[in-house]
mmCIF file of C-alpha atoms and ligand atoms in Angstrom:
data_model
loop_
_atom_site.group_PDB
_atom_site.id
_atom_site.type_symbol
_atom_site.label_atom_id
_atom_site.label_comp_id
_atom_site.label_asym_id
_atom_site.label_seq_id
_atom_site.Cartn_x
_atom_site.Cartn_y
_atom_site.Cartn_z
ATOM 1 C CA UNK A 31 188.713 275.970 -23.752
ATOM 2 C CA UNK A 32 192.074 277.088 -24.957
ATOM 3 C CA UNK A 33 193.474 276.120 -28.524
ATOM 4 C CA UNK A 34 196.784 275.700 -29.719
ATOM 5 C CA UNK A 35 196.710 276.308 -33.655
ATOM 6 C CA UNK A 36 200.178 275.964 -35.074
ATOM 7 C CA UNK A 37 200.412 277.244 -38.518
ATOM 8 C CA UNK A 38 197.459 279.946 -36.996
ATOM 9 C CA UNK A 39 198.616 282.910 -40.242
ATOM 10 C CA UNK A 40 198.707 279.958 -42.646
ATOM 11 C CA UNK A 41 195.583 280.182 -45.112
ATOM 12 C CA UNK A 42 193.913 277.624 -43.420
ATOM 13 C CA UNK A 43 195.080 277.986 -39.691
ATOM 14 C CA UNK A 44 193.998 282.165 -40.229
ATOM 15 C CA UNK A 45 190.610 281.302 -41.595
ATOM 16 C CA UNK A 46 190.293 278.858 -38.350
ATOM 17 C CA UNK A 47 191.451 281.422 -36.175
ATOM 18 C CA UNK A 48 188.933 283.280 -37.069
ATOM 19 C CA UNK A 49 186.289 280.210 -36.754
ATOM 20 C CA UNK A 50 187.552 278.815 -33.298
ATOM 21 C CA UNK A 51 186.915 282.896 -32.426
ATOM 22 C CA UNK A 52 183.730 283.488 -32.997
ATOM 23 C CA UNK A 53 182.659 279.746 -30.992
ATOM 24 C CA UNK A 54 184.630 281.665 -28.178
ATOM 25 C CA UNK A 55 187.597 279.457 -27.653
ATOM 26 C CA UNK A 56 190.324 281.668 -26.348
ATOM 27 C CA UNK A 57 193.346 280.519 -29.575
ATOM 28 C CA UNK A 58 197.148 279.996 -28.934
ATOM 29 C CA UNK A 59 199.018 281.151 -32.660
ATOM 30 C CA UNK A 60 202.127 279.275 -33.357
ATOM 31 C CA UNK A 61 204.046 280.206 -36.755
ATOM 32 C CA UNK A 62 207.131 280.629 -37.745
ATOM 33 C CA UNK A 63 206.230 282.383 -40.491
ATOM 34 C CA UNK A 64 207.527 280.400 -42.887
ATOM 35 C CA UNK A 65 204.257 280.794 -45.183
ATOM 36 C CA UNK A 66 202.835 283.409 -43.636
ATOM 37 C CA UNK A 67 203.181 286.437 -43.089
ATOM 38 C CA UNK A 68 202.769 288.819 -39.542
ATOM 39 C CA UNK A 69 200.654 290.607 -40.725
ATOM 40 C CA UNK A 70 197.570 288.329 -40.883
ATOM 41 C CA UNK A 71 197.283 288.907 -36.844
ATOM 42 C CA UNK A 72 196.725 292.360 -37.411
ATOM 43 C CA UNK A 73 194.072 291.406 -40.215
ATOM 44 C CA UNK A 74 192.258 288.487 -37.186
ATOM 45 C CA UNK A 75 192.440 290.760 -34.923
ATOM 46 C CA UNK A 76 190.686 293.092 -37.293
ATOM 47 C CA UNK A 77 188.076 290.451 -38.379
ATOM 48 C CA UNK A 78 187.561 288.911 -34.635
ATOM 49 C CA UNK A 79 187.699 292.252 -32.543
ATOM 50 C CA UNK A 80 190.252 289.854 -30.770
ATOM 51 C CA UNK A 81 194.051 289.664 -28.989
ATOM 52 C CA UNK A 82 195.867 287.069 -29.984
ATOM 53 C CA UNK A 83 199.197 285.540 -28.667
ATOM 54 C CA UNK A 84 201.979 284.595 -31.139
ATOM 55 C CA UNK A 85 204.691 282.467 -30.955
ATOM 56 C CA UNK A 86 206.716 283.259 -34.103
ATOM 57 C CA UNK A 87 208.745 279.760 -33.018
ATOM 58 C CA UNK A 88 210.037 277.662 -35.440
ATOM 59 C CA UNK A 89 208.467 273.774 -33.349
ATOM 60 C CA UNK A 90 211.055 271.393 -34.200
ATOM 61 C CA UNK A 91 212.619 273.027 -31.444
ATOM 62 C CA UNK A 92 211.262 271.361 -28.976
ATOM 63 C CA UNK A 93 212.503 274.028 -25.750
ATOM 64 C CA UNK A 94 210.081 276.432 -27.981
ATOM 65 C CA UNK A 95 207.296 274.039 -28.097
ATOM 66 C CA UNK A 96 207.563 273.698 -24.547
ATOM 67 C CA UNK A 97 207.418 276.782 -23.599
ATOM 68 C CA UNK A 98 204.895 277.300 -24.699
ATOM 69 C CA UNK A 99 203.224 274.659 -22.993
ATOM 70 C CA UNK A 100 204.112 276.017 -19.491
ATOM 71 C CA UNK A 101 203.780 279.545 -21.044
ATOM 72 C CA UNK A 102 199.578 278.203 -21.390
ATOM 73 C CA UNK A 103 197.216 275.282 -20.098
ATOM 74 C CA UNK A 104 196.701 274.270 -23.106
ATOM 75 C CA UNK A 105 193.643 272.276 -23.681
ATOM 76 C CA UNK A 106 193.376 271.099 -27.023
ATOM 77 C CA UNK A 107 196.032 271.300 -30.358
ATOM 78 C CA UNK A 108 194.937 272.364 -34.019
ATOM 79 C CA UNK A 109 198.215 270.983 -35.647
ATOM 80 C CA UNK A 110 198.482 272.774 -39.601
ATOM 81 C CA UNK A 111 202.206 273.740 -39.101
ATOM 82 C CA UNK A 112 203.997 272.152 -41.984
ATOM 83 C CA UNK A 113 205.135 272.510 -45.633
ATOM 84 C CA UNK A 114 202.374 271.415 -48.179
ATOM 85 C CA UNK A 115 203.992 272.636 -51.803
ATOM 86 C CA UNK A 116 203.324 268.597 -53.535
ATOM 87 C CA UNK A 117 205.665 269.887 -56.346
ATOM 88 C CA UNK A 118 208.733 271.321 -53.608
ATOM 89 C CA UNK A 119 208.203 268.735 -52.074
ATOM 90 C CA UNK A 120 210.017 266.185 -54.970
ATOM 91 C CA UNK A 121 212.951 268.533 -55.333
ATOM 92 C CA UNK A 122 213.616 268.604 -51.729
ATOM 93 C CA UNK A 123 212.109 265.617 -49.887
ATOM 94 C CA UNK A 124 214.657 266.148 -46.630
ATOM 95 C CA UNK A 125 213.662 268.996 -46.061
ATOM 96 C CA UNK A 126 210.050 268.030 -45.842
ATOM 97 C CA UNK A 127 209.831 264.716 -44.309
ATOM 98 C CA UNK A 128 212.581 265.958 -41.087
ATOM 99 C CA UNK A 129 210.390 269.665 -40.720
ATOM 100 C CA UNK A 130 206.654 267.643 -40.944
ATOM 101 C CA UNK A 131 207.764 264.635 -38.860
ATOM 102 C CA UNK A 132 210.050 266.467 -36.400
ATOM 103 C CA UNK A 133 206.982 269.744 -35.844
ATOM 104 C CA UNK A 134 203.886 266.670 -35.743
ATOM 105 C CA UNK A 135 206.387 264.106 -33.244
ATOM 106 C CA UNK A 136 207.483 267.826 -30.731
ATOM 107 C CA UNK A 137 204.046 268.323 -30.342
ATOM 108 C CA UNK A 138 202.709 265.220 -29.687
ATOM 109 C CA UNK A 139 205.459 264.421 -27.218
ATOM 110 C CA UNK A 140 205.279 267.826 -25.145
ATOM 111 C CA UNK A 141 201.646 267.381 -25.478
ATOM 112 C CA UNK A 142 202.364 263.743 -23.549
ATOM 113 C CA UNK A 143 203.707 265.197 -20.448
ATOM 114 C CA UNK A 144 201.732 267.848 -20.040
ATOM 115 C CA UNK A 145 199.064 265.708 -20.044
ATOM 116 C CA UNK A 146 197.091 266.916 -23.246
ATOM 117 C CA UNK A 147 195.002 264.918 -24.767
ATOM 118 C CA UNK A 148 192.939 266.288 -27.277
ATOM 119 C CA UNK A 149 194.732 266.576 -30.736
ATOM 120 C CA UNK A 150 193.238 267.242 -34.294
ATOM 121 C CA UNK A 151 195.423 267.120 -37.486
ATOM 122 C CA UNK A 152 194.971 268.672 -40.789
ATOM 123 C CA UNK A 153 195.313 265.782 -42.714
ATOM 124 C CA UNK A 154 194.777 265.238 -46.915
ATOM 125 C CA UNK A 155 193.111 263.951 -49.549
ATOM 126 C CA UNK A 156 196.233 263.325 -51.000
ATOM 127 C CA UNK A 157 196.880 259.801 -48.702
ATOM 128 C CA UNK A 158 193.537 258.198 -50.627
ATOM 129 C CA UNK A 159 196.351 257.658 -53.485
ATOM 130 C CA UNK A 160 195.350 256.322 -56.425
ATOM 131 C CA UNK A 161 192.407 253.742 -55.719
ATOM 132 C CA UNK A 162 191.102 253.026 -58.520
ATOM 133 C CA UNK A 163 187.956 254.813 -56.962
ATOM 134 C CA UNK A 164 186.538 258.824 -57.884
ATOM 135 C CA UNK A 165 184.219 259.317 -54.735
ATOM 136 C CA UNK A 166 186.757 258.007 -51.590
ATOM 137 C CA UNK A 167 185.065 257.248 -48.496
ATOM 138 C CA UNK A 168 187.848 256.824 -44.942
ATOM 139 C CA UNK A 169 186.833 253.576 -44.203
ATOM 140 C CA UNK A 170 189.113 253.199 -47.975
ATOM 141 C CA UNK A 171 191.865 253.451 -45.262
ATOM 142 C CA UNK A 172 195.809 255.283 -47.176
ATOM 143 C CA UNK A 173 196.444 253.948 -50.889
ATOM 144 C CA UNK A 174 200.038 254.844 -52.140
ATOM 145 C CA UNK A 175 201.047 258.481 -51.557
ATOM 146 C CA UNK A 176 202.638 260.021 -54.984
ATOM 147 C CA UNK A 177 205.104 262.522 -53.241
ATOM 148 C CA UNK A 178 206.793 263.138 -50.206
ATOM 149 C CA UNK A 179 204.858 266.510 -49.169
ATOM 150 C CA UNK A 180 201.048 263.479 -49.058
ATOM 151 C CA UNK A 181 203.639 261.201 -47.769
ATOM 152 C CA UNK A 182 204.605 262.636 -44.729
ATOM 153 C CA UNK A 183 200.782 263.666 -44.037
ATOM 154 C CA UNK A 184 199.865 259.151 -44.784
ATOM 155 C CA UNK A 185 203.201 259.007 -41.921
ATOM 156 C CA UNK A 186 201.560 261.287 -39.496
ATOM 157 C CA UNK A 187 198.122 259.648 -39.326
ATOM 158 C CA UNK A 188 199.814 256.458 -38.733
ATOM 159 C CA UNK A 189 202.025 257.601 -36.282
ATOM 160 C CA UNK A 190 199.016 258.986 -34.468
ATOM 161 C CA UNK A 191 197.165 255.421 -34.997
ATOM 162 C CA UNK A 192 199.967 253.622 -33.490
ATOM 163 C CA UNK A 193 200.127 256.648 -30.611
ATOM 164 C CA UNK A 194 196.346 255.383 -29.906
ATOM 165 C CA UNK A 195 196.905 252.261 -29.639
ATOM 166 C CA UNK A 196 199.394 252.616 -27.142
ATOM 167 C CA UNK A 197 197.668 254.548 -24.868
ATOM 168 C CA UNK A 198 194.011 255.147 -25.340
ATOM 169 C CA UNK A 199 193.212 258.140 -23.703
ATOM 170 C CA UNK A 200 193.947 260.563 -26.247
ATOM 171 C CA UNK A 201 191.838 262.555 -28.328
ATOM 172 C CA UNK A 202 192.544 261.943 -31.650
ATOM 173 C CA UNK A 203 190.714 263.482 -34.427
ATOM 174 C CA UNK A 204 192.111 263.458 -37.964
ATOM 175 C CA UNK A 205 190.702 265.676 -40.866
ATOM 176 C CA UNK A 206 191.054 265.119 -44.910
ATOM 177 C CA UNK A 207 190.893 268.229 -46.780
ATOM 178 C CA UNK A 208 190.320 268.137 -50.607
ATOM 179 C CA UNK A 209 190.915 271.208 -52.118
ATOM 180 C CA UNK A 210 190.545 274.569 -50.341
ATOM 181 C CA UNK A 211 189.455 277.457 -51.656
ATOM 182 C CA UNK A 212 187.978 280.557 -51.729
ATOM 183 C CA UNK A 213 188.418 283.350 -48.627
ATOM 184 C CA UNK A 214 187.410 285.413 -45.801
ATOM 185 C CA UNK A 215 184.253 287.593 -46.940
ATOM 186 C CA UNK A 216 185.874 290.129 -45.227
ATOM 187 C CA UNK A 217 188.353 289.992 -48.283
ATOM 188 C CA UNK A 218 191.096 290.835 -45.279
ATOM 189 C CA UNK A 219 192.688 287.570 -45.331
ATOM 190 C CA UNK A 220 193.088 284.227 -47.717
ATOM 191 C CA UNK A 221 195.327 282.534 -49.990
ATOM 192 C CA UNK A 222 199.486 284.489 -50.276
ATOM 193 C CA UNK A 223 201.047 281.398 -52.272
ATOM 194 C CA UNK A 224 204.623 281.807 -52.955
ATOM 195 C CA UNK A 225 206.078 282.561 -55.832
ATOM 196 C CA UNK A 226 203.971 281.412 -59.186
ATOM 197 C CA UNK A 227 201.052 279.080 -57.606
ATOM 198 C CA UNK A 228 200.876 275.867 -58.221
ATOM 199 C CA UNK A 229 197.075 275.376 -57.304
ATOM 200 C CA UNK A 230 194.506 276.227 -60.068
ATOM 201 C CA UNK A 231 192.649 279.306 -58.259
ATOM 202 C CA UNK A 232 195.568 280.789 -57.047
ATOM 203 C CA UNK A 233 196.772 280.657 -61.172
ATOM 204 C CA UNK A 234 193.322 282.055 -61.304
ATOM 205 C CA UNK A 235 193.355 284.674 -59.811
ATOM 206 C CA UNK A 236 196.668 286.058 -61.171
ATOM 207 C CA UNK A 237 195.623 285.710 -64.370
ATOM 208 C CA UNK A 238 191.954 288.026 -63.644
ATOM 209 C CA UNK A 239 194.561 290.260 -62.094
ATOM 210 C CA UNK A 240 197.059 290.532 -65.013
ATOM 211 C CA UNK A 241 199.791 289.578 -62.678
ATOM 212 C CA UNK A 242 200.426 285.969 -65.164
ATOM 213 C CA UNK A 243 199.306 286.500 -68.431
ATOM 214 C CA UNK A 244 197.208 282.579 -69.218
ATOM 215 C CA UNK A 245 196.367 280.407 -67.304
ATOM 216 C CA UNK A 246 197.385 276.548 -68.563
ATOM 217 C CA UNK A 247 195.086 273.846 -68.499
ATOM 218 C CA UNK A 248 196.817 270.830 -68.128
ATOM 219 C CA UNK A 249 194.825 268.624 -69.962
ATOM 220 C CA UNK A 250 190.931 267.741 -71.657
ATOM 221 C CA UNK A 251 191.734 264.872 -72.408
ATOM 222 C CA UNK A 252 190.667 262.631 -69.300
ATOM 223 C CA UNK A 253 187.356 260.790 -69.017
ATOM 224 C CA UNK A 254 185.420 263.096 -67.139
ATOM 225 C CA UNK A 255 182.290 265.533 -67.886
ATOM 226 C CA UNK A 256 184.529 267.668 -70.123
ATOM 227 C CA UNK A 257 187.767 266.229 -70.392
ATOM 228 C CA UNK A 258 189.061 268.246 -66.945
ATOM 229 C CA UNK A 259 190.169 266.947 -64.335
ATOM 230 C CA UNK A 260 187.934 267.097 -61.741
ATOM 231 C CA UNK A 261 187.913 267.986 -58.011
ATOM 232 C CA UNK A 262 186.131 268.529 -54.513
ATOM 233 C CA UNK A 263 186.905 272.381 -54.578
ATOM 234 C CA UNK A 264 186.191 273.530 -51.084
ATOM 235 C CA UNK A 265 185.761 276.859 -49.393
ATOM 236 C CA UNK A 266 188.236 277.570 -46.491
ATOM 237 C CA UNK A 267 185.316 279.089 -44.452
ATOM 238 C CA UNK A 268 183.631 275.986 -44.467
ATOM 239 C CA UNK A 269 186.485 274.024 -44.060
ATOM 240 C CA UNK A 270 187.533 276.180 -40.729
ATOM 241 C CA UNK A 271 183.628 275.144 -39.357
ATOM 242 C CA UNK A 272 185.078 271.395 -40.429
ATOM 243 C CA UNK A 273 187.285 272.188 -36.905
ATOM 244 C CA UNK A 274 185.360 274.220 -34.719
ATOM 245 C CA UNK A 275 182.892 271.169 -35.320
ATOM 246 C CA UNK A 276 185.975 268.743 -34.824
ATOM 247 C CA UNK A 277 186.849 270.222 -31.744
ATOM 248 C CA UNK A 278 182.634 270.359 -30.119
ATOM 249 C CA UNK A 279 181.389 267.113 -31.221
ATOM 250 C CA UNK A 280 183.973 264.529 -32.083
ATOM 251 C CA UNK A 281 183.445 261.405 -30.488
ATOM 252 C CA UNK A 282 186.494 260.114 -27.938
ATOM 253 C CA UNK A 283 189.394 258.403 -29.263
ATOM 254 C CA UNK A 284 190.463 258.236 -32.823
ATOM 255 C CA UNK A 285 188.904 259.530 -35.676
ATOM 256 C CA UNK A 286 188.869 260.482 -38.944
ATOM 257 C CA UNK A 287 187.285 262.482 -41.444
ATOM 258 C CA UNK A 288 187.135 263.903 -44.940
ATOM 259 C CA UNK A 289 186.103 267.898 -45.386
ATOM 260 C CA UNK A 290 184.938 268.236 -48.332
ATOM 261 C CA UNK A 291 181.735 269.478 -50.507
ATOM 262 C CA UNK A 292 180.998 265.825 -52.061
ATOM 263 C CA UNK A 293 180.728 267.262 -55.934
ATOM 264 C CA UNK A 294 183.073 266.837 -58.013
ATOM 265 C CA UNK A 295 183.370 270.037 -60.133
ATOM 266 C CA UNK A 296 186.018 270.507 -63.534
ATOM 267 C CA UNK A 297 188.595 272.725 -64.237
ATOM 268 C CA UNK A 298 187.113 274.284 -66.362
ATOM 269 C CA UNK A 299 183.292 274.522 -65.194
ATOM 270 C CA UNK A 300 185.708 276.123 -62.730
ATOM 271 C CA UNK A 301 187.039 278.924 -65.012
ATOM 272 C CA UNK A 302 183.138 279.474 -67.000
ATOM 273 C CA UNK A 303 181.665 279.387 -63.024
ATOM 274 C CA UNK A 304 184.320 282.595 -62.039
ATOM 275 C CA UNK A 305 184.201 284.701 -65.455
ATOM 276 C CA UNK A 306 180.365 284.081 -64.840
ATOM 277 C CA UNK A 307 180.423 285.250 -61.177
ATOM 278 C CA UNK A 308 182.748 288.427 -61.579
ATOM 279 C CA UNK A 309 182.603 289.425 -65.232
ATOM 280 C CA UNK A 310 185.918 288.696 -66.258
ATOM 281 C CA UNK A 311 187.349 286.496 -68.678
ATOM 282 C CA UNK A 312 190.355 284.320 -68.583
ATOM 283 C CA UNK A 313 193.095 283.866 -70.565
ATOM 284 C CA UNK A 314 193.445 280.257 -70.782
ATOM 285 C CA UNK A 315 195.131 277.766 -73.090
ATOM 286 C CA UNK A 316 194.914 273.436 -72.949
ATOM 287 C CA UNK A 317 198.191 272.129 -72.121
ATOM 288 C CA UNK A 318 199.649 268.567 -71.613
ATOM 289 C CA UNK A 319 198.821 266.582 -68.664
ATOM 290 C CA UNK A 320 200.271 267.437 -65.491
ATOM 291 C CA UNK A 321 202.599 264.352 -64.484
ATOM 292 C CA UNK A 322 200.797 263.196 -60.744
ATOM 293 C CA UNK A 323 197.795 264.129 -61.601
ATOM 294 C CA UNK A 324 194.500 262.059 -60.929
ATOM 295 C CA UNK A 325 191.579 262.392 -63.766
ATOM 296 C CA UNK A 326 188.656 262.349 -60.952
ATOM 297 C CA UNK A 327 188.300 262.393 -57.215
ATOM 298 C CA UNK A 328 185.705 264.585 -54.798
ATOM 299 C CA UNK A 329 184.855 263.877 -51.079
ATOM 300 C CA UNK A 330 181.671 261.000 -49.469
ATOM 301 C CA UNK A 331 181.446 263.403 -46.857
ATOM 302 C CA UNK A 332 179.084 261.755 -45.415
ATOM 303 C CA UNK A 333 180.862 260.660 -42.098
ATOM 304 C CA UNK A 334 181.702 264.433 -40.976
ATOM 305 C CA UNK A 335 177.984 265.159 -41.283
ATOM 306 C CA UNK A 336 176.431 262.244 -39.873
ATOM 307 C CA UNK A 337 179.170 262.869 -36.545
ATOM 308 C CA UNK A 338 180.007 266.259 -36.232
ATOM 309 C CA UNK A 339 177.144 267.314 -37.460
ATOM 310 C CA UNK A 340 179.193 269.473 -40.048
ATOM 311 C CA UNK A 341 178.937 270.106 -43.964
ATOM 312 C CA UNK A 342 179.904 272.965 -46.686
ATOM 313 C CA UNK A 343 177.216 275.750 -46.852
ATOM 314 C CA UNK A 344 179.219 277.534 -49.885
ATOM 315 C CA UNK A 345 178.601 277.127 -53.207
ATOM 316 C CA UNK A 346 181.466 277.260 -55.771
ATOM 317 C CA UNK A 347 179.843 281.297 -56.962
ATOM 318 C CA UNK A 348 180.889 282.440 -53.464
ATOM 319 C CA UNK A 349 184.219 280.917 -53.879
ATOM 320 C CA UNK A 350 184.630 282.547 -56.784
ATOM 321 C CA UNK A 351 183.490 285.646 -55.115
ATOM 322 C CA UNK A 352 185.293 285.321 -52.137
ATOM 323 C CA UNK A 353 188.479 284.848 -53.815
ATOM 324 C CA UNK A 354 188.483 287.620 -56.212
ATOM 325 C CA UNK A 355 187.694 290.565 -53.752
ATOM 326 C CA UNK A 356 190.450 288.748 -51.692
ATOM 327 C CA UNK A 357 192.763 289.359 -54.525
ATOM 328 C CA UNK A 358 191.188 292.624 -55.495
ATOM 329 C CA UNK A 359 191.660 293.811 -51.691
ATOM 330 C CA UNK A 360 195.820 293.248 -51.779
ATOM 331 C CA UNK A 361 196.672 293.267 -54.331
ATOM 332 C CA UNK A 362 201.094 293.443 -54.335
HETATM 333 C C1 LIG B 69 193.905 270.870 -59.587
HETATM 334 C C2 LIG B 69 193.119 270.966 -61.017
HETATM 335 C C3 LIG B 69 195.359 270.518 -62.447
HETATM 336 C C4 LIG B 69 196.895 274.208 -61.788
HETATM 337 C C5 LIG B 69 197.187 269.324 -54.470
HETATM 338 C C6 LIG B 69 197.722 268.366 -53.771
HETATM 339 C C7 LIG B 69 197.060 268.465 -51.815
HETATM 340 C C8 LIG B 69 195.759 269.551 -51.926
HETATM 341 C C9 LIG B 69 195.406 270.292 -53.321
HETATM 342 C C10 LIG B 69 197.428 270.404 -50.400
HETATM 343 C C11 LIG B 69 193.682 269.852 -61.153
HETATM 344 C C12 LIG B 69 194.472 271.324 -62.427
HETATM 345 C C13 LIG B 69 196.614 272.939 -61.687
HETATM 346 C C14 LIG B 69 196.771 275.012 -63.524
HETATM 347 C C15 LIG B 69 195.195 273.348 -64.212
HETATM 348 N N1 LIG B 69 197.306 270.458 -51.275
HETATM 349 N N2 LIG B 69 195.134 272.484 -63.094
HETATM 350 N N3 LIG B 69 196.584 274.334 -64.098
HETATM 351 O O1 LIG B 69 196.842 268.884 -57.350
HETATM 352 O O2 LIG B 69 194.389 268.722 -57.142
HETATM 353 O O3 LIG B 69 195.700 268.872 -55.146
HETATM 354 O O4 LIG B 69 196.232 270.564 -54.141
HETATM 355 O O5 LIG B 69 196.822 269.832 -49.251
HETATM 356 O O6 LIG B 69 197.617 268.089 -51.385
HETATM 357 O O7 LIG B 69 198.193 267.735 -54.193
HETATM 358 O O8 LIG B 69 195.778 270.856 -56.744
HETATM 359 O O9 LIG B 69 195.428 273.336 -57.152
HETATM 360 O O10 LIG B 69 196.781 271.675 -57.895
HETATM 361 O O11 LIG B 69 194.693 271.297 -58.996
HETATM 362 O O12 LIG B 69 194.857 272.862 -65.210
HETATM 363 O O13 LIG B 69 198.445 276.078 -63.504
HETATM 364 O O14 LIG B 69 193.445 272.034 -61.631
HETATM 365 O O15 LIG B 69 195.809 269.410 -63.405
HETATM 366 O O16 LIG B 69 193.127 268.929 -62.535
HETATM 367 P P1 LIG B 69 195.571 269.032 -56.402
HETATM 368 P P2 LIG B 69 195.898 271.969 -57.890
#
C-alpha cells in the first residue's frame, strides 16, 4: 500500500514514516519545510535503510497536490501538514485558518478526483475544549476550542463528518493526540521547535542542556495531585504506531480515536522523573498560571485498544530518557 504522508518531516510525521516503513508500507513524503528541516529525510533513511520520495511543496497550491497524485498511485493519505503553535495561532489567526483549512481541503478534493478514499487526520485533544471533565472519551464530541489552532482542528473534523455524510465511500479515521513527547531511541529524530519552546518537554530539554536558565512552572495552585497541571504525555513512537494500526485496522466509515496513555502525569512529576532518569537537576520556579491552561485532562484510550489493538507501551521514564538522548545528540 502506497501512503502519502503530508508533513512527513515534522516531529510526529517523521516518526510515523519510520514506523510505516518498518511495516513495509511504501511512503511518499510531502513537506514545505515551514516547521521541519530537510536533513530529517536522511535521518529517516538512515533509521529505516530505505529511500523516500520527498515533495517540498506548499499544499495550499492545488496544482502541486494534483502533481503528487498524478506521479504516484496513492492508496491512502495521513495528513499531518499544518501549523500547530497555539500561541502563534492567537497572534496570526488568518495564517492558521487559511493554511490549515486550504491544505486539508486541497488534499481531500484531489483525493476525490483520483478516487482515493482512505484518509487519516492528525487531530488533537484540544478539540474537546473545557468540558468540565478530566478524562476525555470520543463520544463526548467537540467542545469550545480556545485558540485558532485548535479551532482549525475542530473545523477539519466537521468537514470530514460532512464529507462522509455526503459520500460514505470515504474511509476516514480521526486521531486525537494528547501531549506528544519523546524521541526515537536512535537519537536521530525528535522534536525541534522553532525558537523558544512553548511546550513543556522541549523547554525542559533546553534547561537541561543549559540553553535556557530555568523552567517556569505555570501555577501550582490547581486542584491536582500536587497543584501543577496534569496532562497525558504520550511517547511519539507509540503515537506513530497508532497511525500504522489505524491504517491496518480501522473499520470502514468515519471513526474517531483518542491516542493517549490513559494516565495523567503532573508537570512536577515529569520534571522529577526527568531528573531521576537522567541524573540532571532542572532549575525551575513556580510562576502564575498561563492563560487558557486547563488544570487536568487525559485520555480514555479504551476505544483504540478495543478496535485497533493499540495502546501505549512506553513509560514516562522512556519519554524522559529518549528526549534527553535526542537533545544530547543534536546540540545546536
Ligand atoms: C503542558 C503543561 C502547562 C510549558 C498543547 C496544545 C495541544 C497540543 C500539545 C498540538 C501545562 C505546563 C508548559 C512551560 C509549564 N499541541 N507548562 N511551563 O498546553 O497541554 O497542550 O500542546 O496538538 O493542542 O494545547 O502542552 O506542553 O504547553 O503544557 O509549566 O514552560 O505544562 O501549564 O500544564 P498543552 P504544554
